[in-house]
Tab-separated table of C-alpha atoms in Angstrom:
chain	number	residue	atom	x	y	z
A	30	UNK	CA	-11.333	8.617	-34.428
A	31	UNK	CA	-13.353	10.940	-32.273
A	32	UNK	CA	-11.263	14.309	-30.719
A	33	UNK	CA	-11.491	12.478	-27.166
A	34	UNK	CA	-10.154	9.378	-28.606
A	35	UNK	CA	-7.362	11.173	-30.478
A	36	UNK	CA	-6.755	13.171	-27.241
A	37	UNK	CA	-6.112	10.300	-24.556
A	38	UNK	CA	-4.584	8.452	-27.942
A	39	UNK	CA	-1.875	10.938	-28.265
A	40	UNK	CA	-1.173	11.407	-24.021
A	41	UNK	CA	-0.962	7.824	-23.478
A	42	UNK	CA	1.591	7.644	-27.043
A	43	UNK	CA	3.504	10.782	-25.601
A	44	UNK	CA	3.746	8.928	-21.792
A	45	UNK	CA	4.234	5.174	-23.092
A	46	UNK	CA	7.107	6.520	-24.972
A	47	UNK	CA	8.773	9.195	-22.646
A	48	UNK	CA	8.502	7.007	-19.341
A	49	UNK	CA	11.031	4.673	-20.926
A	50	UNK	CA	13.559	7.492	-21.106
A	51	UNK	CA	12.311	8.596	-17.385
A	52	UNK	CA	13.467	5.205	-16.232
A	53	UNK	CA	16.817	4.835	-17.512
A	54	UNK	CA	17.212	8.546	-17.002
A	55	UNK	CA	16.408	7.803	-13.281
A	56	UNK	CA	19.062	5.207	-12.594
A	57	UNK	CA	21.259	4.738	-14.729
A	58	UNK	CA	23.466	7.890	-13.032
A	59	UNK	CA	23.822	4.936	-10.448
A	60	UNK	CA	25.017	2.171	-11.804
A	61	UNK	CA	27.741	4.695	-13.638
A	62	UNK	CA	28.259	6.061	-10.310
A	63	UNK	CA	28.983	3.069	-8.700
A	64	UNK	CA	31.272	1.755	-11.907
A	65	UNK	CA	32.742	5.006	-11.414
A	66	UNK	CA	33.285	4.645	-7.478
A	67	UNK	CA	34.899	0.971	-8.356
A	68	UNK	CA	37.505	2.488	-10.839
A	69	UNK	CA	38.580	4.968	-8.326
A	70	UNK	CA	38.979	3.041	-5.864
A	71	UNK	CA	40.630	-0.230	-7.791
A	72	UNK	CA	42.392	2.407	-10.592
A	73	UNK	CA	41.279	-0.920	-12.531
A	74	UNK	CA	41.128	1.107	-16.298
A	75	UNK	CA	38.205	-1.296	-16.828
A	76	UNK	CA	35.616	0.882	-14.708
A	77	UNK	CA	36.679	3.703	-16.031
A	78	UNK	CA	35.876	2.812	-19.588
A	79	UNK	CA	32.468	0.956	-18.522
A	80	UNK	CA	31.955	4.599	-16.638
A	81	UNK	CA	32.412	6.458	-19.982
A	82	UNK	CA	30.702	4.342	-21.918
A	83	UNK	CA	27.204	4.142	-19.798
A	84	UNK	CA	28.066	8.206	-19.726
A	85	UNK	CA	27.476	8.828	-23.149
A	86	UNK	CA	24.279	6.017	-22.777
A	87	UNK	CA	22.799	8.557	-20.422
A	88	UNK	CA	23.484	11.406	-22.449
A	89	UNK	CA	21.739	10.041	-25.178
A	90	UNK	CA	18.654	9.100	-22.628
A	91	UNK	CA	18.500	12.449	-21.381
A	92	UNK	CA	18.187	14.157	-24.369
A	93	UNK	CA	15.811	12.341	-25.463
A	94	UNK	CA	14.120	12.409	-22.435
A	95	UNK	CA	14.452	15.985	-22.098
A	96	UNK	CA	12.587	16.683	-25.513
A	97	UNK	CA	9.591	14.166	-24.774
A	98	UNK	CA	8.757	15.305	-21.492
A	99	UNK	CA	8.794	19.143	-22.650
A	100	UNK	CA	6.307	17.879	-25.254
A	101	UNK	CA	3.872	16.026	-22.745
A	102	UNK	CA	3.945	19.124	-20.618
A	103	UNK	CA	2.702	21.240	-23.660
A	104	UNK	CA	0.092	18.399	-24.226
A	105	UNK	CA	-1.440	19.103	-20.761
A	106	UNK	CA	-1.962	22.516	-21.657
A	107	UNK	CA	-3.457	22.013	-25.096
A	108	UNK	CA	-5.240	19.104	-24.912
A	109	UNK	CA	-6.930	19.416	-21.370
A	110	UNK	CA	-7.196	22.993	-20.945
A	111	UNK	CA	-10.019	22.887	-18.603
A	112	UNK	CA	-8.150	20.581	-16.505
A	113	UNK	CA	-4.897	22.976	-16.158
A	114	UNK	CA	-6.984	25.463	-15.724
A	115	UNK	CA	-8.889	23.876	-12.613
A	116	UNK	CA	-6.009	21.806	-10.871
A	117	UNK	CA	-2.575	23.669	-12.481
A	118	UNK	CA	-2.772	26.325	-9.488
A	119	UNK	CA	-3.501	23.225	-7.016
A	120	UNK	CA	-0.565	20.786	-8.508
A	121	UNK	CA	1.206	22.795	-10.144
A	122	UNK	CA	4.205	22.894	-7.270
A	123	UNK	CA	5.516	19.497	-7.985
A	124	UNK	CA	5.989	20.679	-11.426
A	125	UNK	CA	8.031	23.699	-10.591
A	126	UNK	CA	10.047	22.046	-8.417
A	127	UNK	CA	10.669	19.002	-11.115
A	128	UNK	CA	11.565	21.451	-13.527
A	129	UNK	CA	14.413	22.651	-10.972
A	130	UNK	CA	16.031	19.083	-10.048
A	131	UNK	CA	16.089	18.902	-14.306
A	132	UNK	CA	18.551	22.078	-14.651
A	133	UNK	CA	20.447	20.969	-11.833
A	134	UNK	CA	20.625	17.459	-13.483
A	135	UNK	CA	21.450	19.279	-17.139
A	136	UNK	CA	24.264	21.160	-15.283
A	137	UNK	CA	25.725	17.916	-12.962
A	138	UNK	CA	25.738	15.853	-16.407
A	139	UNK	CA	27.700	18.692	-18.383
A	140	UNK	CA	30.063	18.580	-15.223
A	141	UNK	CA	30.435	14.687	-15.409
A	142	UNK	CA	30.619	14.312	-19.374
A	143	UNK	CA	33.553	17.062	-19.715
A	144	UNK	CA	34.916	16.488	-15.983
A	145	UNK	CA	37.704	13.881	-16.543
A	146	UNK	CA	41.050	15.211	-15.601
A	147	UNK	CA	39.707	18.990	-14.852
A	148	UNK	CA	38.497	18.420	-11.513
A	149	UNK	CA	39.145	16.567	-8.164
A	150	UNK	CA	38.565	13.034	-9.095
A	151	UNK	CA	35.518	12.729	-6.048
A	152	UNK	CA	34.079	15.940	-6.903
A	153	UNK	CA	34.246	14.819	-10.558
A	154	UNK	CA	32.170	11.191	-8.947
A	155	UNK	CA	29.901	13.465	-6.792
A	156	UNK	CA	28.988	15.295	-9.809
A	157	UNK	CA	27.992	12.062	-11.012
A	158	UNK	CA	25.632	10.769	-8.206
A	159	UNK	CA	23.757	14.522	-8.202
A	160	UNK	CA	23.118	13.123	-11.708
A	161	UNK	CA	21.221	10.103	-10.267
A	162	UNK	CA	19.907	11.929	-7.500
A	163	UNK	CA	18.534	14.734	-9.331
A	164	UNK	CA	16.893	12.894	-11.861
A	165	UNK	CA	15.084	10.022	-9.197
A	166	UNK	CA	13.645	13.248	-8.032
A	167	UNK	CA	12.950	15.027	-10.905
A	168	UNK	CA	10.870	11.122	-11.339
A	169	UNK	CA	9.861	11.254	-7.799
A	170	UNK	CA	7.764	14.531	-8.434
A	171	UNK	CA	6.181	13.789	-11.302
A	172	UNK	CA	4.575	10.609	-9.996
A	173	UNK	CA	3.602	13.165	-6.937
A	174	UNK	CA	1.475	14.870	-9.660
A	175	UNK	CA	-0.126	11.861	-11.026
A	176	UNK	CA	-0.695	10.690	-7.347
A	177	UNK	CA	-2.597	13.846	-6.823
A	178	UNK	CA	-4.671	12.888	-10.112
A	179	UNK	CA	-5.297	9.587	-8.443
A	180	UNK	CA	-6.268	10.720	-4.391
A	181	UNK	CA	-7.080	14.777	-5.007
A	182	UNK	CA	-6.727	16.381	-1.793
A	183	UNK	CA	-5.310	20.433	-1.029
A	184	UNK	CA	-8.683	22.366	-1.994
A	185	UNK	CA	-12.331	22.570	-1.074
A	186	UNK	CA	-14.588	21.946	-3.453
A	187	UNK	CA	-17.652	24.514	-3.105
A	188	UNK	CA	-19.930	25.340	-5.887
A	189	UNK	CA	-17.770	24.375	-9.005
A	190	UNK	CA	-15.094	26.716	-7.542
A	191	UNK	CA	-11.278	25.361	-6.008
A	192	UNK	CA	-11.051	27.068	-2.591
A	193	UNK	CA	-8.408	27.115	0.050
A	194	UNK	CA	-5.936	25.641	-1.844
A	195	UNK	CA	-2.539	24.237	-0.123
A	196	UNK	CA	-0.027	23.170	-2.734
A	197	UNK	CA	2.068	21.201	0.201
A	198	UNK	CA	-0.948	19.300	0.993
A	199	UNK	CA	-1.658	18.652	-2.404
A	200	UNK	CA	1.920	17.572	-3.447
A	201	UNK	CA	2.040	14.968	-0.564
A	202	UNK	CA	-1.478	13.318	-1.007
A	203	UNK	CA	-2.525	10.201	0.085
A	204	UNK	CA	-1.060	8.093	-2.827
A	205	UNK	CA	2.278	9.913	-3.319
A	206	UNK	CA	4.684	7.467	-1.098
A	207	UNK	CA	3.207	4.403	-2.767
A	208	UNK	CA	3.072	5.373	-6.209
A	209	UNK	CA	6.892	7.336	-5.659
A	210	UNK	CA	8.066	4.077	-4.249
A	211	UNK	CA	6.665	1.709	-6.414
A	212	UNK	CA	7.695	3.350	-9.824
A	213	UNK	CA	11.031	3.862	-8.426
A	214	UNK	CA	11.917	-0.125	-7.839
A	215	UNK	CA	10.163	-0.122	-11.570
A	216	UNK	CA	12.474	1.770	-12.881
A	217	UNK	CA	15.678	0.122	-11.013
A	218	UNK	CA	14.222	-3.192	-12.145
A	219	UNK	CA	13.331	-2.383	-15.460
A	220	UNK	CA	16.542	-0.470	-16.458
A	221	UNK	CA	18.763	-3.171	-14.513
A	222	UNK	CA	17.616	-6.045	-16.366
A	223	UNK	CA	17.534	-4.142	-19.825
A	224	UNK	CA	21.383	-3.095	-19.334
A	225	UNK	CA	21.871	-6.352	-17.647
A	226	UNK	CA	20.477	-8.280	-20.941
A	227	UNK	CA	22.330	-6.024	-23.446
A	228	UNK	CA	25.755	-6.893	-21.854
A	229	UNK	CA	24.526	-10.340	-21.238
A	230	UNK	CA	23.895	-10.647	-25.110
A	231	UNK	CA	27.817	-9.273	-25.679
A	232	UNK	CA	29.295	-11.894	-23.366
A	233	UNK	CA	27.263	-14.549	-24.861
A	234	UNK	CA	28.847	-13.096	-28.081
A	235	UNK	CA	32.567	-13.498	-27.066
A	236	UNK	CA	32.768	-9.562	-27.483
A	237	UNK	CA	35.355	-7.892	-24.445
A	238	UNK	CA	33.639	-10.288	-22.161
A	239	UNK	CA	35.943	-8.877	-19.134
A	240	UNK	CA	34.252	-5.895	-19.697
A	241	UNK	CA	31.005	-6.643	-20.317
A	242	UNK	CA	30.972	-9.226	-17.503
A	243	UNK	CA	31.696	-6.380	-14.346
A	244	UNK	CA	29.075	-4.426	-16.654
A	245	UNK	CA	26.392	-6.543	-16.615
A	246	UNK	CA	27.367	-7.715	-12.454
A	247	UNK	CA	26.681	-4.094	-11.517
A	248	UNK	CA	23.368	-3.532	-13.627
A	249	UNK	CA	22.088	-7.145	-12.745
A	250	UNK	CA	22.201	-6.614	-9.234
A	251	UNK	CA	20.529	-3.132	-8.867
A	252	UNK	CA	17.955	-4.878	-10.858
A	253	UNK	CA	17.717	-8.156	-9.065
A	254	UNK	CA	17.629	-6.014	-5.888
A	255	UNK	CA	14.663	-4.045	-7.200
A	256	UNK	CA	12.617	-7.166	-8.468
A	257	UNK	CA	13.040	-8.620	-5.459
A	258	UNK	CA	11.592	-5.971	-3.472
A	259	UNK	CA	9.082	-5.003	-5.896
A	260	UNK	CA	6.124	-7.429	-4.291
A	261	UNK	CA	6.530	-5.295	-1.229
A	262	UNK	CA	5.822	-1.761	-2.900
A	263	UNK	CA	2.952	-3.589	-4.966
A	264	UNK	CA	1.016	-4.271	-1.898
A	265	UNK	CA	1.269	-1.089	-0.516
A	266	UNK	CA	0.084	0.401	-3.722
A	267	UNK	CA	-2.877	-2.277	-3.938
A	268	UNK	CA	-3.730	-1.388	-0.590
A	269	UNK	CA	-3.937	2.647	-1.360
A	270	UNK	CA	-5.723	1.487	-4.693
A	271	UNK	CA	-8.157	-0.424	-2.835
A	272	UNK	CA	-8.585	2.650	0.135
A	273	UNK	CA	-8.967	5.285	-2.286
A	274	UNK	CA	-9.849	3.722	-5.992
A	275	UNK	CA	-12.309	0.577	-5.297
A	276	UNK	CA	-13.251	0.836	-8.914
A	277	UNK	CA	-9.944	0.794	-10.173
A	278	UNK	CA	-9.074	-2.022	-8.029
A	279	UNK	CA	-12.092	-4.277	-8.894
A	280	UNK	CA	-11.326	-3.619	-12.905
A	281	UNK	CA	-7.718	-4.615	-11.920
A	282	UNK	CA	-8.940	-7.707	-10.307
A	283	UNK	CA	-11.970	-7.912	-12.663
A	284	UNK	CA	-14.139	-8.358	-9.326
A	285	UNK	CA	-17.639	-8.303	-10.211
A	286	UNK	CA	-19.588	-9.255	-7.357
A	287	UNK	CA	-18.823	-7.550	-3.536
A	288	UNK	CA	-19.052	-10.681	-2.036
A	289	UNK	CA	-17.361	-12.596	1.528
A	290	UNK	CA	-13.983	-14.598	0.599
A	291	UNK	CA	-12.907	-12.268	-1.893
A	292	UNK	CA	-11.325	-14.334	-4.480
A	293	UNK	CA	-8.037	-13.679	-6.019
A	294	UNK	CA	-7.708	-14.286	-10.065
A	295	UNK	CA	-5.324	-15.316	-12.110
A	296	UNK	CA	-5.453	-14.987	-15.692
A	297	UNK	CA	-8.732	-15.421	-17.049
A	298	UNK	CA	-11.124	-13.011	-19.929
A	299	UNK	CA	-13.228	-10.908	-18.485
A	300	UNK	CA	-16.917	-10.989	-19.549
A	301	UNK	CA	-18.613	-7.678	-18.657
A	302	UNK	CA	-21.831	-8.368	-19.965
A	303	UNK	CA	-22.814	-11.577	-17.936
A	304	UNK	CA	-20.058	-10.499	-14.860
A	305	UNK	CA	-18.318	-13.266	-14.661
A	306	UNK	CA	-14.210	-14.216	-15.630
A	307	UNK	CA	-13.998	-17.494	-18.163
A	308	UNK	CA	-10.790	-19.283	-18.020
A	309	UNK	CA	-9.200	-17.654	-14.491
A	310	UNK	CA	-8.041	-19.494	-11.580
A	311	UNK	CA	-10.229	-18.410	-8.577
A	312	UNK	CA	-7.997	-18.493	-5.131
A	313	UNK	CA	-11.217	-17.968	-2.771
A	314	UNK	CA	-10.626	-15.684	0.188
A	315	UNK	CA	-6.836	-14.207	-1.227
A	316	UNK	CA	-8.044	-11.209	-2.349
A	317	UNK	CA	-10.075	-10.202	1.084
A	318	UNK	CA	-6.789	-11.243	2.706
A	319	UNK	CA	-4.384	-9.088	0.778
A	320	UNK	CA	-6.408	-6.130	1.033
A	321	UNK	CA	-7.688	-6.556	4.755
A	322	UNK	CA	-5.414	-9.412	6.162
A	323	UNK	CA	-9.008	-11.112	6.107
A	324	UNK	CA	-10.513	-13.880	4.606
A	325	UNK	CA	-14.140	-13.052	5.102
A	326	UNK	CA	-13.544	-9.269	4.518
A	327	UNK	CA	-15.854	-8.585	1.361
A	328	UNK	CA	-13.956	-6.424	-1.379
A	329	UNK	CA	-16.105	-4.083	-2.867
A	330	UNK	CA	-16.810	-5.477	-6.794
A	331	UNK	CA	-17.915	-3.266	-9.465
A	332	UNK	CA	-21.636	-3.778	-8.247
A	333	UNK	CA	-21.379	-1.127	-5.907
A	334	UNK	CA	-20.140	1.361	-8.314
A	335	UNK	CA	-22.161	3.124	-10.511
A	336	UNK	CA	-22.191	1.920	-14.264
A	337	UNK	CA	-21.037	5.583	-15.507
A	338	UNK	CA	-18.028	5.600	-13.353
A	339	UNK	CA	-16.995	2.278	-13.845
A	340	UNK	CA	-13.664	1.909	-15.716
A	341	UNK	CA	-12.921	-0.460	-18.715
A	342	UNK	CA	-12.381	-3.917	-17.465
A	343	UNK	CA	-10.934	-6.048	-19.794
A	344	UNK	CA	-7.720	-3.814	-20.701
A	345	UNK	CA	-7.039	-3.027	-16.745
A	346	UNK	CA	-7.096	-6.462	-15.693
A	347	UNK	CA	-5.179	-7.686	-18.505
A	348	UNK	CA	-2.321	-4.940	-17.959
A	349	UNK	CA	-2.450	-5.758	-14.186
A	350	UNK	CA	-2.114	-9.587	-15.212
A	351	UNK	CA	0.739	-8.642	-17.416
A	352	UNK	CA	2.314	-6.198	-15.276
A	353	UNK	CA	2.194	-9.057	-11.523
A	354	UNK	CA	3.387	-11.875	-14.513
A	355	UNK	CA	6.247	-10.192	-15.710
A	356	UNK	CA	7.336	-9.098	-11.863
A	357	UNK	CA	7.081	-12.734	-10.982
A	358	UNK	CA	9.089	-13.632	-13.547
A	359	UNK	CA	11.720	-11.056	-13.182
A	360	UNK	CA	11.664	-11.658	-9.012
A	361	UNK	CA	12.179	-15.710	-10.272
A	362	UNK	CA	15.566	-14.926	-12.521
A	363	UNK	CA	16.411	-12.478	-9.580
A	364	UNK	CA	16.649	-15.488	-7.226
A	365	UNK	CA	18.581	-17.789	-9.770
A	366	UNK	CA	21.211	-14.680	-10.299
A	367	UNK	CA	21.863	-14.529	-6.524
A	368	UNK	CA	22.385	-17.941	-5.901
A	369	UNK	CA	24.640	-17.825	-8.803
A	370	UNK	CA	26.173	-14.927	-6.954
A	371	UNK	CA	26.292	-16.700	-3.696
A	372	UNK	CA	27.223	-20.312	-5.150
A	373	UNK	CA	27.070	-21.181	-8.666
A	374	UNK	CA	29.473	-18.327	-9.774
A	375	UNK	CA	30.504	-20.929	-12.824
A	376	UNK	CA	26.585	-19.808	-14.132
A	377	UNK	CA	27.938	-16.231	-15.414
A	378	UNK	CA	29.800	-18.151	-18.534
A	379	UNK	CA	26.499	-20.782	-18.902
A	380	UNK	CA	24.773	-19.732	-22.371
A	381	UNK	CA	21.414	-20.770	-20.551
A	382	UNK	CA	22.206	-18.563	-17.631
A	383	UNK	CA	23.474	-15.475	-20.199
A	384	UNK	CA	19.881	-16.398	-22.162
A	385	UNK	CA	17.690	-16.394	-19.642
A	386	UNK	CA	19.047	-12.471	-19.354
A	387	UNK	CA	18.654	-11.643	-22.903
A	388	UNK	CA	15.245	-12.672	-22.822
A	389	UNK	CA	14.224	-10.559	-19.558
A	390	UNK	CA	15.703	-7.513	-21.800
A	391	UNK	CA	12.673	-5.745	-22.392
A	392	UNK	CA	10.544	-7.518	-19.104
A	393	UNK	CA	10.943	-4.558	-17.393
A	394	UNK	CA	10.205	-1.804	-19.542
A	395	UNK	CA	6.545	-4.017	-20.504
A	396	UNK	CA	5.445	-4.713	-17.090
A	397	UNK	CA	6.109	-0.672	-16.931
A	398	UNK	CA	4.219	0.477	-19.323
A	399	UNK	CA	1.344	-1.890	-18.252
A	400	UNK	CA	1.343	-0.733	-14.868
A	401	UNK	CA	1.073	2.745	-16.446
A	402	UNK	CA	-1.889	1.432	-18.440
A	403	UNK	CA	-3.764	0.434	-14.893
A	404	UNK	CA	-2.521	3.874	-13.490
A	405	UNK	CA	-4.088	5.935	-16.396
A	406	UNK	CA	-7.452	3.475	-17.849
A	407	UNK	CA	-8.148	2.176	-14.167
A	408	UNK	CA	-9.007	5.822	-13.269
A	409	UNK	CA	-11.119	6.382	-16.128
A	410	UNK	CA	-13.587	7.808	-16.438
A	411	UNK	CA	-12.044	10.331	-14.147
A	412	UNK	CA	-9.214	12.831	-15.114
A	413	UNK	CA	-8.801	13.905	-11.196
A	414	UNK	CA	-10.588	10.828	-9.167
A	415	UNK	CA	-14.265	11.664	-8.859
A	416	UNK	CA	-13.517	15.457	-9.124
A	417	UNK	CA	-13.425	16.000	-12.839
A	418	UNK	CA	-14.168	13.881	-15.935
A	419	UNK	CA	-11.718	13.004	-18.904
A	420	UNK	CA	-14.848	14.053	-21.046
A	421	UNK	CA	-14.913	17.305	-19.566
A	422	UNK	CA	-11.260	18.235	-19.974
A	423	UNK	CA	-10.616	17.829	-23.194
A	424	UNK	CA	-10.151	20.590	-25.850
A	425	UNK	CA	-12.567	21.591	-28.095
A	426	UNK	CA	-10.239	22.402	-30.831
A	427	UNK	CA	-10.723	19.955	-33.948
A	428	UNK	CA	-8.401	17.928	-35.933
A	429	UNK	CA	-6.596	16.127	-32.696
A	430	UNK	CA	-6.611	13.235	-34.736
A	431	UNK	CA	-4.344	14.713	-37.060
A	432	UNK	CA	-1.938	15.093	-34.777
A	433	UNK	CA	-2.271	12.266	-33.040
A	434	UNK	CA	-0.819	11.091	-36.395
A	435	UNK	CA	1.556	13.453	-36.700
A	436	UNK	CA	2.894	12.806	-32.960
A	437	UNK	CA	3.191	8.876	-33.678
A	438	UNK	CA	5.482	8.868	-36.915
A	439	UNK	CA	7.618	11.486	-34.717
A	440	UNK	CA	8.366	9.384	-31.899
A	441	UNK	CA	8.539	6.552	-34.412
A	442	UNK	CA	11.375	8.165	-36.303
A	443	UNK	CA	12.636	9.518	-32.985
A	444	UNK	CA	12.926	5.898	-31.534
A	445	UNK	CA	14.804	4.654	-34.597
A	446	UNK	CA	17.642	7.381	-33.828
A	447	UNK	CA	17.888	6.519	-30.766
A	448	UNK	CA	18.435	2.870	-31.199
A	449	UNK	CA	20.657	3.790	-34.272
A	450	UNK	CA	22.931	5.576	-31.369
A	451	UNK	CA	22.544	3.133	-28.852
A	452	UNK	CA	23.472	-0.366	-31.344
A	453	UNK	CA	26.594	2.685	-32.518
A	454	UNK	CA	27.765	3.213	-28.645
A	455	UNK	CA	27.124	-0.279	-27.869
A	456	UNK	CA	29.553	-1.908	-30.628
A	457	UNK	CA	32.116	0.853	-30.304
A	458	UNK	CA	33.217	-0.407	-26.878
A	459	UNK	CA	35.899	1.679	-25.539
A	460	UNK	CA	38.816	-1.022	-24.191
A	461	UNK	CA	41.715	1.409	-23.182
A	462	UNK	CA	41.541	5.054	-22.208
A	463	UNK	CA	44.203	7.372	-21.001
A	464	UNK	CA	43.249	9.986	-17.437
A	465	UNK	CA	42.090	12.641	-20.212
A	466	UNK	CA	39.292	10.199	-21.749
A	467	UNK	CA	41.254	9.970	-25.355
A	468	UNK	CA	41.121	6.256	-26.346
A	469	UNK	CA	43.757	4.398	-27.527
A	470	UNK	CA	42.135	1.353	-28.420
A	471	UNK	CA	38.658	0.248	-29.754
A	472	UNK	CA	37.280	-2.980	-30.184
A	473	UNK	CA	34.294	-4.325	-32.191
């Protein structure tokens, strides 16, 4: 493995793994807010312990969190120090300003964890949602980064030198609403059918189904919420993609000819030698209609774009595929738990309801880190979008590969503590606590 290799190897390792921890870091202050709203308004003990127990679950997240994103933000340094160089005075205030919503977060979470029966009980819960709030932003502004990366704008290019720079400009660039909106509903989705499937798996288990049953209601609807909406942010984001990344968007689609009646493709293995998709479904026209609400609109197709700045085919389209499969799938169980909601509440106690819910457990966090995968290899082979090259950035140092190595039994290890902690919090279920959080009662 070649330096470059090892070098996007070890970023897209360091981001795969810390985005999960972003996501549940992101909302899961919500769903213990709201838990935490329900107890205080019902003084039903049963919120309060589902409160203190998705507490310590967010603890555990943020940590964790905490520690991987200081190391990816050391990894921009070293291992593209021509690119911090160039675009760190340009993008660099979406950084500084994420770094402030994460102490205010650190601080709000200390107040929350070792707030019970020391403060006002809606301070205490307000305490809480700054939790949530703080860290969707502290999310919010790192997409804003990667959004620059995607549509650079706040600088004039002239003569290999960054000129007139504007840091506001820059941090709200073309692509920031999109992106910021769609990996928010990704992250509600993903971490509301993850927590949804865990407590699914307990009720389907017999274990302290009364509390496991409000549990998974309040996780199962943020997520159903999200996956329901999530079509809506997609096509705002395709839209941008297709504006301001063609290539990106024709690897996505694995569109190789520019052609009228676009067609849209499902499935299929891309064939970049002879151009052409074996085994896809061809919708003829779709494509030109989702991107230009025409069906005669051409969409450019990778023959337009230069062979050097094309972007690697097969693995974008088959993340995108992924990533639009698993949504589907999630927005399908989304529409079964509402009517079960709205009609059918005998489902919640079905074992093929509860399984279908244990199986979407990890849907979320996949179709994630695929859309990721499009974000990051459908820019390639651009590090900032037709600005500066991955090639270029890199370091020059030796021995990357090393620590790619290094880097992936850490995170390795680091991911078996966490689940060690998280199978430990989820078996010691708290049944009975007193105002002061001491239990009295614990049930396996």
């Amino acid at each position: 493995m070649d330096n470059f290799m090892a070098a996007r190897s070890q970023m897209a390792l360091s981001l795969g793994f810390h985005i999960i921890f972003s996501c549940i870091g992101m909302v899961m202050p919500f769903f213990m807010a709201v838990s935490h709203f329900l107890y205080l308004r019902s003084n039903n003990n049963i919120y309060q312990n589902i409160t203190k127990a998705w507490s310590k679950g967010v603890a555990i997240f943020f940590a964790t969190g905490a520690v991987s994103g200081t190391v990816l933000s050391f990894e921009l340094g070293l291992l593209w120090p021509t690119f911090m160089k160039h675009a760190g005075p340009i993008f660099g205030m979406p950084f500084s300003l994420e770094g402030t919503a994460f102490f205010i977060e650190a601080i709000a979470l200390g107040f929350f964890l070792y707030g019970w029966g020391k403060f006002n009980k809606w301070f205490h819960w307000f305490t809480g949602v700054i939790v949530g709030v703080s860290g969707l932003t502290s999310g919010i502004l790192v997409v804003a980064a990667n959004a620059w990366m995607n549509t650079p704008t706040g600088f004039d290019l002239v003569n290999g030198k960054y000129l007139n720079i504007d840091p506001i400009k820059a941090m709200f660039n073309p692509a920031w609403f999109s992106q910021a909106l769609h990996m928010s509903i990704a992250a509600f989705a993903a971490t509301g059918f993850a927590v949804a499937g865990v407590h699914a798996l307990m009720i389907y288990r017999k274990k302290n189904i009364e509390f496991h049953l409000r549990s998974f209601r309040i996780a199962a609807i943020f997520g159903v919420l999200a996956a329901i909406l999530q079509p809506l942010s997609g096509d705002i984001s395709a839209k941008m993609v297709a504006k301001r990344q063609p290539a990106k968007l024709a690897a996505m689609e694995a569109h190789f000819n520019t052609e009228p009646y676009s067609p849209l493709i499902l499935g299929g293995i891309p064939d970049e030698k002879n151009k052409t998709v074996n085994y896809a479904i061809e919708l003829p026209g779709m494509l030109s209609f989702m991107i230009y609400e025409d069906f005669k609109k051409p969409v450019k197709g990778l023959d337009q774009i230069p062979k050097a700045d094309q972007p690697p085919v097969a693995v974008t389209h088959y993340a995108f595929q992924l990533m639009v499969s698993l949504g589907m799938l999630m927005m399908a169980l989304g529409v079964i738990y509402l009517i079960a909601l709205a009609k059918k509440k005998s489902w919640f106690s079905k074992n093929w309801f509860l399984k279908l819910f244990i199986l979407a457990t990890p849907l979320g966090f996949i179709a994630v880190e695929a859309g990721w995968t499009v974000t990051e290899v459908g820019r390639q082979p651009w590090i900032v979008q037709g600005v500066m090259r991955t090639a270029d950035a890199v370091t020059p140092m030796p021995g990357i590969a090393y620590s790619f190595y290094l880097f992936t039994a850490v995170y390795l290890s680091l991911s078996c503590v966490v689940v060690f902690l998280l199978y430990r919090q989820i078996k010691m279920v708290p049944v009975l606590y007193d105002v002061a959080g001491k239990p009295h009662l614990k049930a396996h």
